[in-house]
PDB file of C-alpha atoms in Angstrom:
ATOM      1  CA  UNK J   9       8.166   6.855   3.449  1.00 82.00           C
ATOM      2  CA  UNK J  10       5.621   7.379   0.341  1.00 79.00           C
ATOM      3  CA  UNK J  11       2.279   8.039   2.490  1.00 91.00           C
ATOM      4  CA  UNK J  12      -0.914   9.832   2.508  1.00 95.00           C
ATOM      5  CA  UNK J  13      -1.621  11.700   6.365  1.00 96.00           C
ATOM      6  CA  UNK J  14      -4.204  13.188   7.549  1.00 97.00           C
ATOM      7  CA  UNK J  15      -5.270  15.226  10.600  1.00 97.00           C
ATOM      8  CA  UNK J  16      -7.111  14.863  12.964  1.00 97.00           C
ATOM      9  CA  UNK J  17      -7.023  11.290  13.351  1.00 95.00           C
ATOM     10  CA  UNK J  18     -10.298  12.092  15.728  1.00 96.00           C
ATOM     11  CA  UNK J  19     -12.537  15.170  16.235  1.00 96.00           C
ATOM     12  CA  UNK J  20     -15.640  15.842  18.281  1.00 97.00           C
ATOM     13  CA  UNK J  21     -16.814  18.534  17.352  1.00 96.00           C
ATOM     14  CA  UNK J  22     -20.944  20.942  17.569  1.00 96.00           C
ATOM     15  CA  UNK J  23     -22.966  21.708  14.772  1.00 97.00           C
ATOM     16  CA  UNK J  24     -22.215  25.258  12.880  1.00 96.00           C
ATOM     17  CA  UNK J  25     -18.335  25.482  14.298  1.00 96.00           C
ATOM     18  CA  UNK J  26     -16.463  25.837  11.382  1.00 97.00           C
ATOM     19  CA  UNK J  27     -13.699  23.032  11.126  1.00 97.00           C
ATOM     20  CA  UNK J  28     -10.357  22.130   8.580  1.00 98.00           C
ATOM     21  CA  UNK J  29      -9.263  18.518   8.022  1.00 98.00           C
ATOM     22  CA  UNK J  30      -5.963  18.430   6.470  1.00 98.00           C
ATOM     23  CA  UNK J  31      -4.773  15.842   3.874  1.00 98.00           C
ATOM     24  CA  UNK J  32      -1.073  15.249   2.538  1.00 98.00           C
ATOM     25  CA  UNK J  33       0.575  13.451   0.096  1.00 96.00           C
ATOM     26  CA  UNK J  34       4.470  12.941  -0.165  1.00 94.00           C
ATOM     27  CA  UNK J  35       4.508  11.265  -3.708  1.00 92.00           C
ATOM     28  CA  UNK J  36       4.110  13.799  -6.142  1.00 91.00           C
ATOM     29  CA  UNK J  37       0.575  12.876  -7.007  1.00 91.00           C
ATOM     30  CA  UNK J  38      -1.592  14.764  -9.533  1.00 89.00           C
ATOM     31  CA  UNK J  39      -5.086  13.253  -8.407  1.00 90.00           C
ATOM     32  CA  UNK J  40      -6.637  13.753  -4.644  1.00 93.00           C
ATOM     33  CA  UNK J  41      -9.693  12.990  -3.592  1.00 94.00           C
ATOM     34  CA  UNK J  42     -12.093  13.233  -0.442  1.00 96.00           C
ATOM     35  CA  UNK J  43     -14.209  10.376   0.532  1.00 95.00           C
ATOM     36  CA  UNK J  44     -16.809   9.724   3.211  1.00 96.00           C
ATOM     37  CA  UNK J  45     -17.821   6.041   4.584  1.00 94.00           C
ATOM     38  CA  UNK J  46     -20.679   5.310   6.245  1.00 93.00           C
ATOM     39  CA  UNK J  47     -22.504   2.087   7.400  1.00 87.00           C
ATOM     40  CA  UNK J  48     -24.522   0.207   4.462  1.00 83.00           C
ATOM     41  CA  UNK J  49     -23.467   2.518   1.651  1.00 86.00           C
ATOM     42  CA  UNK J  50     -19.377   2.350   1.528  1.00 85.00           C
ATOM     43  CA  UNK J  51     -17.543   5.103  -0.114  1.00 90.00           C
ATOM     44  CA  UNK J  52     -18.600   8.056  -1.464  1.00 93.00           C
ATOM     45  CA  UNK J  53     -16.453  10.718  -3.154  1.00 92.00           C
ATOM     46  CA  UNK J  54     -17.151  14.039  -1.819  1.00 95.00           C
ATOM     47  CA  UNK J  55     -14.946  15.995  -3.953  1.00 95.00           C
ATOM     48  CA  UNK J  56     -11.609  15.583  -6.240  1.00 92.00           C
ATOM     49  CA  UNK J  57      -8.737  17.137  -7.628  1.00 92.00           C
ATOM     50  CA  UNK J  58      -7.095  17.049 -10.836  1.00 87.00           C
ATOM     51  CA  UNK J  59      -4.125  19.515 -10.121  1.00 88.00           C
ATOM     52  CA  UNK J  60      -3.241  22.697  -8.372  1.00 91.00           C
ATOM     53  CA  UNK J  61      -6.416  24.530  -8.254  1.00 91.00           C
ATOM     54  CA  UNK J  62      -8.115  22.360 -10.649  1.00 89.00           C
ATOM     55  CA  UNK J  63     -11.032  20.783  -7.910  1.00 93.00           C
ATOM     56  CA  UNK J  64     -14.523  19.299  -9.027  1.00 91.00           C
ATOM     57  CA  UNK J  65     -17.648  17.887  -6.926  1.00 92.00           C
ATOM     58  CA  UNK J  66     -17.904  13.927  -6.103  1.00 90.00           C
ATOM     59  CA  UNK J  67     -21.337  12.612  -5.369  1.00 88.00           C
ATOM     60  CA  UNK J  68     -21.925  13.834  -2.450  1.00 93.00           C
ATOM     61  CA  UNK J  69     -20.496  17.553  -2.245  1.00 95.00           C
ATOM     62  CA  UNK J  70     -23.113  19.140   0.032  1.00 96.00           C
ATOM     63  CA  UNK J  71     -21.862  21.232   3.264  1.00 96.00           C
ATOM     64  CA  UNK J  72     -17.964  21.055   2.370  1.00 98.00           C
ATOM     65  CA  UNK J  73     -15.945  22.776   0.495  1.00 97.00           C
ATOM     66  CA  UNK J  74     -11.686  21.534  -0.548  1.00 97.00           C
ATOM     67  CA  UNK J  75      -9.291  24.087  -2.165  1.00 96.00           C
ATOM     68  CA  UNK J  76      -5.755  22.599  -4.022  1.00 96.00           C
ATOM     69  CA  UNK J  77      -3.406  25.691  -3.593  1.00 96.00           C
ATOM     70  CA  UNK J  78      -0.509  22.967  -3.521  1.00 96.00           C
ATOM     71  CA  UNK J  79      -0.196  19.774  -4.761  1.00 94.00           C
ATOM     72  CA  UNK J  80       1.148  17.677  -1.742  1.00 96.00           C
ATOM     73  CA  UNK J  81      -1.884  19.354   0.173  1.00 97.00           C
ATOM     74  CA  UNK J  82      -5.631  19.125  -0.081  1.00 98.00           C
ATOM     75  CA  UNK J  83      -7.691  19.667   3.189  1.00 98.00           C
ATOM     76  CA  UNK J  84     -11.589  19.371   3.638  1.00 98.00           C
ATOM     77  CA  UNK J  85     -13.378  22.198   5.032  1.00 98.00           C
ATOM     78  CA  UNK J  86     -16.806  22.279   6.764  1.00 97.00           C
ATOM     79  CA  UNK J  87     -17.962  26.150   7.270  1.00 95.00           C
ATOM     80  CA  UNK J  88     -21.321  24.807   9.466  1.00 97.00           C
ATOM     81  CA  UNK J  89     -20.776  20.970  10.100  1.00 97.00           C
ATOM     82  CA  UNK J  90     -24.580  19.433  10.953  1.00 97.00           C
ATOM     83  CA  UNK J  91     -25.045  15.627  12.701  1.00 97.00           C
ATOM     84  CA  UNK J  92     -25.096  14.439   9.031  1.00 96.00           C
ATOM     85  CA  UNK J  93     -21.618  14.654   8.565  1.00 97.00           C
ATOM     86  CA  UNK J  94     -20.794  12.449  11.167  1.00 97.00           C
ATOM     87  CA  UNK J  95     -19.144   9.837   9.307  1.00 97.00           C
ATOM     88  CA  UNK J  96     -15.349   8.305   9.004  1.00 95.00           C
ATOM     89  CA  UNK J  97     -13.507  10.564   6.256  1.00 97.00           C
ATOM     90  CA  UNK J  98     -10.311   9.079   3.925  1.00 96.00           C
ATOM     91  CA  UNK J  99      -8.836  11.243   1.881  1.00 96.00           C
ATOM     92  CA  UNK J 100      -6.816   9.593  -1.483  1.00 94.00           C
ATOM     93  CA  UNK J 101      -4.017   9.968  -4.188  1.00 92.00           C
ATOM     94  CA  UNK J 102      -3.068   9.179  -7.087  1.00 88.00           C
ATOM     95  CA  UNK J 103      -0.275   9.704  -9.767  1.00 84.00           C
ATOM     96  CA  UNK J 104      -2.755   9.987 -12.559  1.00 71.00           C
ATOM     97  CA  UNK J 105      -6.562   8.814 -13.462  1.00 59.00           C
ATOM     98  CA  UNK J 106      -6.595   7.703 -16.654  1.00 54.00           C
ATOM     99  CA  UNK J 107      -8.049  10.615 -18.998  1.00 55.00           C
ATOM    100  CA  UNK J 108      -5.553  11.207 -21.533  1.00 52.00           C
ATOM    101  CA  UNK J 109      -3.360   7.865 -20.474  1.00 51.00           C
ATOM    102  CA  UNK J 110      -4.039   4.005 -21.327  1.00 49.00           C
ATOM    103  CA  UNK J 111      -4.667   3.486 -18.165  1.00 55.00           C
ATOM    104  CA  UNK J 112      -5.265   4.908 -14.161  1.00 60.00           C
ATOM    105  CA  UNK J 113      -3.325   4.498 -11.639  1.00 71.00           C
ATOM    106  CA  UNK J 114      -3.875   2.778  -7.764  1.00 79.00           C
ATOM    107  CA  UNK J 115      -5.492   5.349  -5.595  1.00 84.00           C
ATOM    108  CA  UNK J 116      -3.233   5.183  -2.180  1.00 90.00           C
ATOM    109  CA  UNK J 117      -5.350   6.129   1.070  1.00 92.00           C
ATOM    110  CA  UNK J 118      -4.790   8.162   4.707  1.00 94.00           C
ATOM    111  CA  UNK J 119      -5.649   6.238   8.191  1.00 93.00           C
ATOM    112  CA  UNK J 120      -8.893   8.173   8.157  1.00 95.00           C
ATOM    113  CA  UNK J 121     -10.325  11.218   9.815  1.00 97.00           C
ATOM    114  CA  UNK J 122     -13.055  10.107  12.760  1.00 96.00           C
ATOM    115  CA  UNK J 123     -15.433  12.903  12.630  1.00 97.00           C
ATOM    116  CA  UNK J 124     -18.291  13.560  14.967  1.00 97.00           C
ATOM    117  CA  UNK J 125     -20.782  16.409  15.122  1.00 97.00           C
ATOM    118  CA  UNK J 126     -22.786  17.180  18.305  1.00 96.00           C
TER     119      UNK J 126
ATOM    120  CA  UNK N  12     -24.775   4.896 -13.982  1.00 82.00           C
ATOM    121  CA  UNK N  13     -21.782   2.839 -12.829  1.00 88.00           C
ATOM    122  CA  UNK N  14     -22.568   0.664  -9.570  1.00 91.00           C
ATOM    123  CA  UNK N  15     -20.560  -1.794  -7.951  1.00 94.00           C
ATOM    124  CA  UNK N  16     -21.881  -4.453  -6.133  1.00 95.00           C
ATOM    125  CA  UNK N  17     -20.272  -6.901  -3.994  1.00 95.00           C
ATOM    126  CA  UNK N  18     -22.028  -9.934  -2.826  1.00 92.00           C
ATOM    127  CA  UNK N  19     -21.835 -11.709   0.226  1.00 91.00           C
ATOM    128  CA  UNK N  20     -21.873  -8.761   2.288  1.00 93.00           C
ATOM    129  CA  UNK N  21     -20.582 -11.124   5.204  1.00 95.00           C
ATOM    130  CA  UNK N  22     -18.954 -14.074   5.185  1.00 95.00           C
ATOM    131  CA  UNK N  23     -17.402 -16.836   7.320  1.00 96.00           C
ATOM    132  CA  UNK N  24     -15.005 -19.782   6.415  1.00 96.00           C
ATOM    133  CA  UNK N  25     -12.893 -22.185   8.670  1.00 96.00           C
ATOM    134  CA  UNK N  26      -9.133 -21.526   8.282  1.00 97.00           C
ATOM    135  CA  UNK N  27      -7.198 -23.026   5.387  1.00 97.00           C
ATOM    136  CA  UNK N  28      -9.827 -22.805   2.835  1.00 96.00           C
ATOM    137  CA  UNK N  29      -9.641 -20.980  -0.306  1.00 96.00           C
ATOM    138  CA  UNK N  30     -12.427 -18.311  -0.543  1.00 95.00           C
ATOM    139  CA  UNK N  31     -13.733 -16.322  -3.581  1.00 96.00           C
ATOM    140  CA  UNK N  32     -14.917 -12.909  -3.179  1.00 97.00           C
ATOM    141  CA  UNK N  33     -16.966 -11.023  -5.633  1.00 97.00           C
ATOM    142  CA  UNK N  34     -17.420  -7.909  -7.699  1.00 97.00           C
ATOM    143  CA  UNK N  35     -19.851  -6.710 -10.240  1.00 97.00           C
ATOM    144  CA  UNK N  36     -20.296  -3.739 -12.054  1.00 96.00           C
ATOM    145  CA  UNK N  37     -22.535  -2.432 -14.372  1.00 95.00           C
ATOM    146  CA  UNK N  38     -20.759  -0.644 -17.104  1.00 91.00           C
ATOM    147  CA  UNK N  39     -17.740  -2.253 -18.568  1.00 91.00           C
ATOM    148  CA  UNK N  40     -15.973   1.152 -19.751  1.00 89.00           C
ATOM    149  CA  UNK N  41     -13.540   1.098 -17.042  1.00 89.00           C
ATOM    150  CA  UNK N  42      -9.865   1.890 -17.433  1.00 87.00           C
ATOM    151  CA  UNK N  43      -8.614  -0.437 -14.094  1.00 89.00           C
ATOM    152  CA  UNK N  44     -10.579  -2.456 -10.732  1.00 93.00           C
ATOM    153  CA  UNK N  45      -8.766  -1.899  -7.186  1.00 93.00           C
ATOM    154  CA  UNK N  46      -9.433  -4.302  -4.644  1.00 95.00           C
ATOM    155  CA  UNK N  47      -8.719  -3.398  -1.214  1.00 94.00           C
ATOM    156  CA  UNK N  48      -8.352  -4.248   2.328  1.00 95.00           C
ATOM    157  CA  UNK N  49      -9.643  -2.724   5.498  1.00 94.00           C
ATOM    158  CA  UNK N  50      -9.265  -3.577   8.927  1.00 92.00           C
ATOM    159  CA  UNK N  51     -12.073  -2.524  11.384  1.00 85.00           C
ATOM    160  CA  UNK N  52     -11.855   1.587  11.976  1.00 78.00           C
ATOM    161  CA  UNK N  53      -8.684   2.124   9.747  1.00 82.00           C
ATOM    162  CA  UNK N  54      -7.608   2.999   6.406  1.00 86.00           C
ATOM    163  CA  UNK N  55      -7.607   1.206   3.181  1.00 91.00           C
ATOM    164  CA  UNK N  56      -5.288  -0.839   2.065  1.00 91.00           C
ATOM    165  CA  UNK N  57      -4.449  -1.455  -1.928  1.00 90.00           C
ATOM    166  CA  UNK N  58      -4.141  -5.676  -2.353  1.00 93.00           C
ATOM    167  CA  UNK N  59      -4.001  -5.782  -6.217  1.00 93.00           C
ATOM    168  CA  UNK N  60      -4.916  -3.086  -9.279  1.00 90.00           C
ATOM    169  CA  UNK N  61      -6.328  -4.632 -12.752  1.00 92.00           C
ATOM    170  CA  UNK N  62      -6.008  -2.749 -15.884  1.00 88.00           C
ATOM    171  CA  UNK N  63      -8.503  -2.962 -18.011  1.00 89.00           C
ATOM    172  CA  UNK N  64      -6.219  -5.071 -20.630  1.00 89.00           C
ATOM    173  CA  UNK N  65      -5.726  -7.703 -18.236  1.00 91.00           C
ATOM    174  CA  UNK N  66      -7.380 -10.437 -16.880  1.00 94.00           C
ATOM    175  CA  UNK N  67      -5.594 -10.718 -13.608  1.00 94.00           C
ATOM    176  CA  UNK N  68      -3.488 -10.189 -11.514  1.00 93.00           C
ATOM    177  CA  UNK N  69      -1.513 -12.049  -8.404  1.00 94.00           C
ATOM    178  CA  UNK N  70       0.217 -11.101  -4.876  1.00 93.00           C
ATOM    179  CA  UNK N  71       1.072 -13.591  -2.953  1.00 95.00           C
ATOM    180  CA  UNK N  72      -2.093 -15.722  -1.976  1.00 96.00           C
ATOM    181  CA  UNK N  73      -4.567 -13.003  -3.470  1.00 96.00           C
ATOM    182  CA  UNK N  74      -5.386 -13.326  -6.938  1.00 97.00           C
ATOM    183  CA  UNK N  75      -7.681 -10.991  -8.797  1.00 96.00           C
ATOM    184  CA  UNK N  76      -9.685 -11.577 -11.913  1.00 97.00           C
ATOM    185  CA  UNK N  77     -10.901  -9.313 -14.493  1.00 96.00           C
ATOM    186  CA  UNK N  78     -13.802 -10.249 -17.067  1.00 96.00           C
ATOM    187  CA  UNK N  79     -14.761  -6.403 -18.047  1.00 92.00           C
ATOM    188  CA  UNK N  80     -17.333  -8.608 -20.685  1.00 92.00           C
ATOM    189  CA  UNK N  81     -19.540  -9.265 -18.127  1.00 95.00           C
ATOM    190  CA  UNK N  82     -19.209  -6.566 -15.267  1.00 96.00           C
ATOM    191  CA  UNK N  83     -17.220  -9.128 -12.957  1.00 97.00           C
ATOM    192  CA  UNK N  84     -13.866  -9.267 -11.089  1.00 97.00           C
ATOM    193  CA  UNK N  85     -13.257 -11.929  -8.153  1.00 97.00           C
ATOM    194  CA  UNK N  86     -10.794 -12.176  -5.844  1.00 97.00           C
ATOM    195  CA  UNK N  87      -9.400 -15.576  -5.202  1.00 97.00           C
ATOM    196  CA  UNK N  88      -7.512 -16.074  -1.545  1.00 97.00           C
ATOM    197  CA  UNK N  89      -5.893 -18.833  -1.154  1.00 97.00           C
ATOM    198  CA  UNK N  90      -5.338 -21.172   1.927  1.00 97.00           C
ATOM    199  CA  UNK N  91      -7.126 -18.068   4.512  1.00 96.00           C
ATOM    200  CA  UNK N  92      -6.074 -17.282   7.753  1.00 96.00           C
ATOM    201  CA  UNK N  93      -7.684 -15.359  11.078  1.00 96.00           C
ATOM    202  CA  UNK N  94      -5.596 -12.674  10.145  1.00 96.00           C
ATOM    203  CA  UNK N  95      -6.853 -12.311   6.898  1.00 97.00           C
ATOM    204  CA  UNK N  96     -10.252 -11.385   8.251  1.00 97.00           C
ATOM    205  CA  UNK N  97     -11.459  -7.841   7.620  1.00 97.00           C
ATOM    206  CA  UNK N  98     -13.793  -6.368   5.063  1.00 96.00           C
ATOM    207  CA  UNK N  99     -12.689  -6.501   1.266  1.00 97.00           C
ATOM    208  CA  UNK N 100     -13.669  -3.663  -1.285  1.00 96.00           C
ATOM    209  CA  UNK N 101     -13.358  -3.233  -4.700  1.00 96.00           C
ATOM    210  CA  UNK N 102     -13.420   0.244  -6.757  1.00 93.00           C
ATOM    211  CA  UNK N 103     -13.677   0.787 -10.392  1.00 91.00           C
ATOM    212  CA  UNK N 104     -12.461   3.931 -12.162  1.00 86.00           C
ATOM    213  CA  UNK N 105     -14.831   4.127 -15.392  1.00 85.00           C
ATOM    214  CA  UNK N 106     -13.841   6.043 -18.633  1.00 83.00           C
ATOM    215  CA  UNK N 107     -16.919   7.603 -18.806  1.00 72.00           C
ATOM    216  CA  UNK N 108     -15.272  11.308 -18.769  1.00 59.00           C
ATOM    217  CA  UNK N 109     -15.621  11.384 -14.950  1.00 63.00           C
ATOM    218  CA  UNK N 110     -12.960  11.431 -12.731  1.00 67.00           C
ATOM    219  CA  UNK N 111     -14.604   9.939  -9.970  1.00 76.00           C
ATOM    220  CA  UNK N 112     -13.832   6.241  -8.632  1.00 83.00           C
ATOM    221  CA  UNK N 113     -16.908   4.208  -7.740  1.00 89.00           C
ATOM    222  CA  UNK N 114     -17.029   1.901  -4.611  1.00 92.00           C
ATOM    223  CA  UNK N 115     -18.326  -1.379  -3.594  1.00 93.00           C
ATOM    224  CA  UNK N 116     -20.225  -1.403  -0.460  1.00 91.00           C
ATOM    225  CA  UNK N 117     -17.325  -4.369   0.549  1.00 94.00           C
ATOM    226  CA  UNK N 118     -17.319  -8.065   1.855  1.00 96.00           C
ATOM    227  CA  UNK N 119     -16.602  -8.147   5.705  1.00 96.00           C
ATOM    228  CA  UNK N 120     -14.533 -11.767   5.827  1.00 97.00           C
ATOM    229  CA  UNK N 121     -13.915 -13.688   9.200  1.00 97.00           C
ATOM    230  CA  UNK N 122     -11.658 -16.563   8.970  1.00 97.00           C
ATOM    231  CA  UNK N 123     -12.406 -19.066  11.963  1.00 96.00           C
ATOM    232  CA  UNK N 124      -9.410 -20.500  13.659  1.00 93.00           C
TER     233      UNK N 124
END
């Protein structure tokens, strides 16, 4: 089954412990992205990926950090979460986003990542 | 800057009526608009994708307009139901050079049985 999974599903976690949240695709996708949703201002990329070890900054970058040594793979890394980062995290893919094509493809989405910080 | 705004933020309708929900943007240099669905604490999920060359598209009882003109897509759902209630969002992907997508802040929809 084509899908995007991510783990944890749900983590509780303290401020300044260091913490990985893994994202997966199984379709082959060039494009990955991180976002964060919280209450009264949606979606916010945090950071993307155009290919293996091709990764840029979102909108809202501060206090994580991604890598792309794969393609299928694309985790989210925290080195000192803080209470701010509490928030739901999705992480997306995509076959391609438009630059250099006619047109972008649909973004397909993970379940979601429940994150608190203590 | 590209922003997306959807208006109502909330909204409630008796079963069996057709709804319209709404989507504006600012800057018209978009290469596609993604509506989605999402269900309280879970993941998105994709209802329809517009190019920018078209002017809508259909699935089912959804149907999804494009009028890149004037910075507005709607989303057209015919004959509701309770379980279509959940919170609708839309996403543009400009051409601007970025790569980034830019979302709505999303239409929470209860259908009343």
């Amino acid at each position: 089954e084509a899908q995007v999974t991510q783990n944890p599903r749900y983590l509780i976690t303290v401020t300044g412990k260091k913490l990985t949240v893994t994202c997966s695709q199984n379709m082959n996708h060039e494009y990955m992205s991180w976002y964060r949703q919280d209450p009264g201002l949606g979606l916010r990329q945090i950071y993307y990926s155009m290919n293996v070890e091709v990764t840029d900054k979102g909108d809202v970058p501060e206090g994580y950090k991604v890598s792309r040594k794969e393609k299928r793979n694309f985790p989210l890394i925290l080195e000192s979460p803080s209470p701010n980062q509490t928030s739901l995290y999705f992480c997306a893919s995509s076959p391609q986003t438009g630059e250099g094509y006619k047109f972008a493809s649909e973004q397909f989405f993970g379940p979601g990542t429940r994150l608190t910080v203590l | 800057k590209q922003e997306v705004t959807q208006i109502p933020a909330a909204l409630s309708v008796p079963e069996g009526e057709n709804l319209v929900l709404n989507c504006s943007f600012t800057d018209s240099a978009i290469y596609n608009l993604q509506w989605f669905r999402q269900d309280p604490g879970k993941g998105l999920t994709s209802l329809l994708l517009i190019q920018s060359s078209q002017r809508e598209q259909t699935s089912g009882r959804l149907n999804a307009s494009l009028d890149k003109s004037s910075g507005r897509s709607t989303l057209y759902i015919a004959a509701s139901q309770p379980g279509d209630s959940a919170t609708y969002l839309c996403a543009v992907k400009p051409t601007s050079g970025t790569y980034k997508y830019i979302f709505g802040t999303g239409t929470r929809l209860k259908v009343l049985a």
